[in-house]
Amino acid sequence: MELFLRSWAALRGVVEGVADADFGRDSGCRGWLVRDLVCHLVIDAQDVLITLVTPASGEPTADAASYWNVADQPPGGEDPLDALVVRLAAAYEDPGLLKFHLDDVGSAAGRAAELADPGLRVLTQDKVLTVADYLTAYVLEWTLHHLDLIVHLPDAPPPPPEGLARSRALLEQVAGAAFPASFSDRDALLVGTGRRAPTPAERAELGALAARVPFVLG
């Protein structure tokens, strides 16, 4: 729970510090500008709020790792929801309005997470998870999008180290394999999720895992 809150606060803090002119820069999400990514974060925050007030009965059907659907190719931009995000982001026009909306909904999502019972079972995407597992899955979401946001903003602060470490561990659970110890947590996440291609030296270190990356999470 605490790591969810720290990762989310760090990401929202970076958004708050983004200059208006930088909202038109490319993000680390292929086909999305920074403004598109921030709009996606608003939708993420809404999803957190909706899920935390959608209790489920029955035993959990997923945990923080199996929450993720895994593909081997990144989105190509054809998905209707991805296209909608771009149109919504453009409709804000003033980056200050987008920042305000994220702060408003994002603060509420943070409060809801802080107040939630970790053992409560919730329903999302036809899966039943405990609140603890759901929020742990979102540590990976926040950390990856934090990296996406700052890819062309070299002066922006990085994700919290503990968020990077937990996200790497979760990605390794998804992969069913560990990334080489020589990989930093950041590099394991970037290479492992296809946000950048491995160098020849990294590919050699990955060994058999090189044929399985990237793990595209959705």
Coordinates of C-alpha atoms in Angstrom, one line a residue:
M1 CA 0.0 0.0 0.0
E2 CA 2.7 2.5 1.0
L3 CA 4.8 1.8 -2.1
F4 CA 1.7 2.4 -4.3
L5 CA 1.3 5.8 -2.6
R6 CA 4.9 6.7 -2.9
S7 CA 5.1 5.7 -6.6
W8 CA 1.9 7.5 -7.5
A9 CA 2.9 10.7 -5.6
A10 CA 6.3 10.7 -7.3
L11 CA 4.7 10.4 -10.8
R12 CA 2.1 13.1 -10.1
G13 CA 4.9 15.3 -8.8
V14 CA 6.8 14.9 -12.1
V15 CA 3.7 15.8 -14.1
E16 CA 3.2 18.9 -12.0
G17 CA 6.7 20.0 -12.9
V18 CA 6.5 19.5 -16.6
A19 CA 6.7 22.8 -18.5
D20 CA 3.8 23.6 -20.8
A21 CA 6.0 23.4 -23.9
D22 CA 7.1 19.9 -23.0
F23 CA 3.6 18.5 -23.2
G24 CA 4.1 18.4 -26.9
R25 CA 7.3 16.2 -26.6
D26 CA 7.3 12.5 -27.4
S27 CA 6.8 10.2 -24.5
G28 CA 8.2 6.7 -24.0
C29 CA 4.8 5.3 -25.1
R30 CA 5.0 4.8 -28.9
G31 CA 2.7 7.2 -30.7
W32 CA 1.9 9.2 -27.6
L33 CA 3.0 12.7 -26.7
V34 CA 3.6 13.7 -23.0
R35 CA 0.1 15.2 -23.0
D36 CA -1.4 11.9 -24.2
L37 CA 0.4 10.0 -21.5
V38 CA -0.9 12.4 -18.8
C39 CA -4.4 12.0 -20.1
H40 CA -4.0 8.2 -19.9
L41 CA -2.9 8.7 -16.2
V42 CA -6.2 10.5 -15.6
I43 CA -8.0 7.4 -16.9
D44 CA -5.8 5.2 -14.8
A45 CA -6.7 7.1 -11.7
Q46 CA -10.4 6.8 -12.6
D47 CA -9.9 3.0 -13.0
V48 CA -8.3 2.8 -9.5
L49 CA -11.3 4.7 -8.0
I50 CA -13.8 2.5 -9.8
T51 CA -12.0 -0.8 -8.9
L52 CA -11.6 0.1 -5.2
V53 CA -15.4 0.5 -4.9
T54 CA -16.2 -2.6 -6.8
P55 CA -16.1 -5.4 -4.2
A56 CA -16.1 -9.0 -5.4
S57 CA -17.2 -12.2 -3.8
G58 CA -15.4 -15.5 -4.2
E59 CA -11.8 -16.4 -4.2
P60 CA -9.2 -14.3 -6.1
T61 CA -8.6 -15.4 -9.6
A62 CA -5.4 -13.3 -10.2
D63 CA -2.6 -11.8 -8.2
A64 CA -0.3 -8.8 -8.9
A65 CA 1.6 -10.7 -11.7
S66 CA -1.3 -12.6 -13.4
Y67 CA -3.3 -9.3 -13.4
W68 CA -1.3 -8.4 -16.5
N69 CA -2.1 -9.5 -20.0
V70 CA 1.1 -10.1 -21.9
A71 CA 1.6 -9.6 -25.7
D72 CA 4.8 -9.8 -27.7
Q73 CA 4.3 -6.7 -29.8
P74 CA 3.8 -3.1 -28.7
P75 CA 0.5 -1.3 -29.5
G76 CA 0.4 -0.1 -33.1
G77 CA -2.1 2.8 -32.4
E78 CA -5.1 1.0 -33.9
D79 CA -6.8 0.3 -30.6
P80 CA -9.9 2.5 -30.3
L81 CA -9.1 3.4 -26.7
D82 CA -5.6 4.5 -27.5
A83 CA -7.0 6.7 -30.3
L84 CA -9.6 8.2 -27.9
V85 CA -6.9 9.1 -25.4
V86 CA -5.1 11.2 -28.1
R87 CA -8.3 13.0 -29.0
L88 CA -9.2 13.6 -25.3
A89 CA -5.7 15.0 -24.6
A90 CA -5.9 17.4 -27.5
A91 CA -9.3 18.6 -26.3
Y92 CA -7.7 20.0 -23.1
E93 CA -5.7 22.5 -25.1
D94 CA -4.3 24.2 -22.0
P95 CA -1.8 21.9 -20.2
G96 CA -2.8 23.5 -16.9
L97 CA -6.3 22.0 -17.2
L98 CA -4.9 18.6 -17.8
K99 CA -2.6 19.0 -14.7
F100 CA -5.5 20.1 -12.7
H101 CA -7.7 17.2 -13.7
L102 CA -4.9 14.7 -12.9
D103 CA -4.3 16.3 -9.5
D104 CA -8.0 16.3 -8.7
V105 CA -8.7 12.7 -9.7
G106 CA -5.3 11.4 -8.8
S107 CA -5.4 12.8 -5.2
A108 CA -8.8 11.1 -4.8
A109 CA -7.4 7.8 -6.1
G110 CA -4.5 8.1 -3.6
R111 CA -6.9 8.7 -0.7
A112 CA -9.0 5.8 -1.7
A113 CA -6.0 3.5 -1.8
E114 CA -4.8 4.7 1.6
L115 CA -8.2 4.0 3.1
A116 CA -8.9 0.6 1.4
D117 CA -8.7 -2.7 3.3
P118 CA -5.7 -4.6 1.8
G119 CA -7.6 -7.9 2.2
L120 CA -10.8 -6.7 0.4
R121 CA -11.5 -8.5 -2.9
V122 CA -12.2 -6.3 -5.8
L123 CA -13.3 -7.0 -9.4
T124 CA -11.6 -5.5 -12.5
Q125 CA -11.3 -6.7 -16.1
D126 CA -13.3 -9.8 -15.1
K127 CA -10.6 -10.7 -12.5
V128 CA -10.9 -10.9 -8.7
L129 CA -7.9 -9.7 -6.8
T130 CA -7.2 -8.5 -3.3
V131 CA -6.7 -4.8 -2.9
A132 CA -3.1 -5.5 -1.9
D133 CA -2.4 -7.3 -5.2
Y134 CA -4.3 -4.8 -7.3
L135 CA -2.3 -1.9 -5.8
T136 CA 1.0 -3.8 -6.2
A137 CA 0.2 -4.3 -9.9
Y138 CA -0.2 -0.6 -10.2
V139 CA 3.2 0.1 -8.7
L140 CA 4.5 -1.4 -12.0
E141 CA 2.0 0.7 -14.0
W142 CA 3.1 3.9 -12.2
T143 CA 6.8 3.1 -12.5
L144 CA 6.8 2.3 -16.2
H145 CA 4.8 5.4 -17.0
H146 CA 7.1 7.5 -14.9
L147 CA 9.9 6.2 -17.1
D148 CA 7.8 6.9 -20.2
L149 CA 7.1 10.5 -19.0
I150 CA 10.8 11.5 -18.4
V151 CA 12.4 9.8 -21.4
H152 CA 13.0 13.2 -23.1
L153 CA 13.0 15.2 -19.8
P154 CA 16.5 14.6 -18.5
D155 CA 16.2 17.0 -15.6
A156 CA 13.0 15.3 -14.2
P157 CA 13.4 13.1 -11.1
P158 CA 13.3 9.3 -11.7
P159 CA 10.9 6.9 -10.0
P160 CA 11.6 6.0 -6.4
P161 CA 14.3 3.3 -6.2
E162 CA 12.1 1.0 -4.2
G163 CA 9.4 1.3 -6.9
L164 CA 11.9 0.4 -9.6
A165 CA 13.1 -2.7 -7.6
R166 CA 9.5 -3.9 -6.8
S167 CA 8.5 -3.4 -10.5
R168 CA 11.5 -5.4 -11.7
A169 CA 10.6 -8.2 -9.3
L170 CA 7.0 -8.2 -10.5
L171 CA 8.1 -8.2 -14.2
E172 CA 10.4 -11.2 -13.4
Q173 CA 7.3 -12.9 -11.9
V174 CA 5.4 -12.2 -15.1
A175 CA 8.3 -13.5 -17.2
G176 CA 9.0 -16.5 -15.0
A177 CA 12.7 -15.7 -15.3
A178 CA 15.2 -13.2 -13.8
F179 CA 17.0 -10.6 -15.7
P180 CA 20.8 -10.6 -15.5
A181 CA 22.1 -9.1 -12.2
S182 CA 24.2 -6.7 -14.3
F183 CA 21.0 -5.0 -15.5
S184 CA 19.9 -2.1 -13.4
D185 CA 16.3 -2.1 -12.4
R186 CA 15.6 0.6 -14.9
D187 CA 17.3 -1.2 -17.7
A188 CA 15.5 -4.5 -16.9
L189 CA 12.2 -2.7 -17.1
L190 CA 13.0 -0.8 -20.3
V191 CA 14.4 -3.7 -22.1
G192 CA 12.0 -6.2 -20.6
T193 CA 8.9 -4.3 -21.7
G194 CA 10.2 -3.3 -25.1
R195 CA 10.7 0.4 -24.3
R196 CA 14.2 0.1 -25.8
A197 CA 16.1 -2.6 -27.6
P198 CA 18.9 -4.5 -25.8
T199 CA 22.4 -3.7 -26.9
P200 CA 24.4 -6.6 -28.4
A201 CA 26.1 -7.0 -25.0
E202 CA 22.8 -7.0 -23.1
R203 CA 21.3 -9.5 -25.6
A204 CA 24.2 -11.9 -25.0
E205 CA 23.7 -11.6 -21.3
L206 CA 20.0 -12.3 -21.6
G207 CA 20.8 -15.7 -23.1
A208 CA 17.6 -17.6 -23.8
L209 CA 15.5 -14.8 -22.3
A210 CA 16.5 -12.6 -25.3
A211 CA 14.2 -14.6 -27.6
R212 CA 11.2 -13.9 -25.2
V213 CA 11.5 -10.1 -24.8
P214 CA 9.7 -7.9 -24.9
F215 CA 6.9 -8.6 -22.5
V216 CA 4.3 -6.1 -23.5
L217 CA 1.9 -5.5 -20.6
G218 CA -1.7 -4.5 -20.9

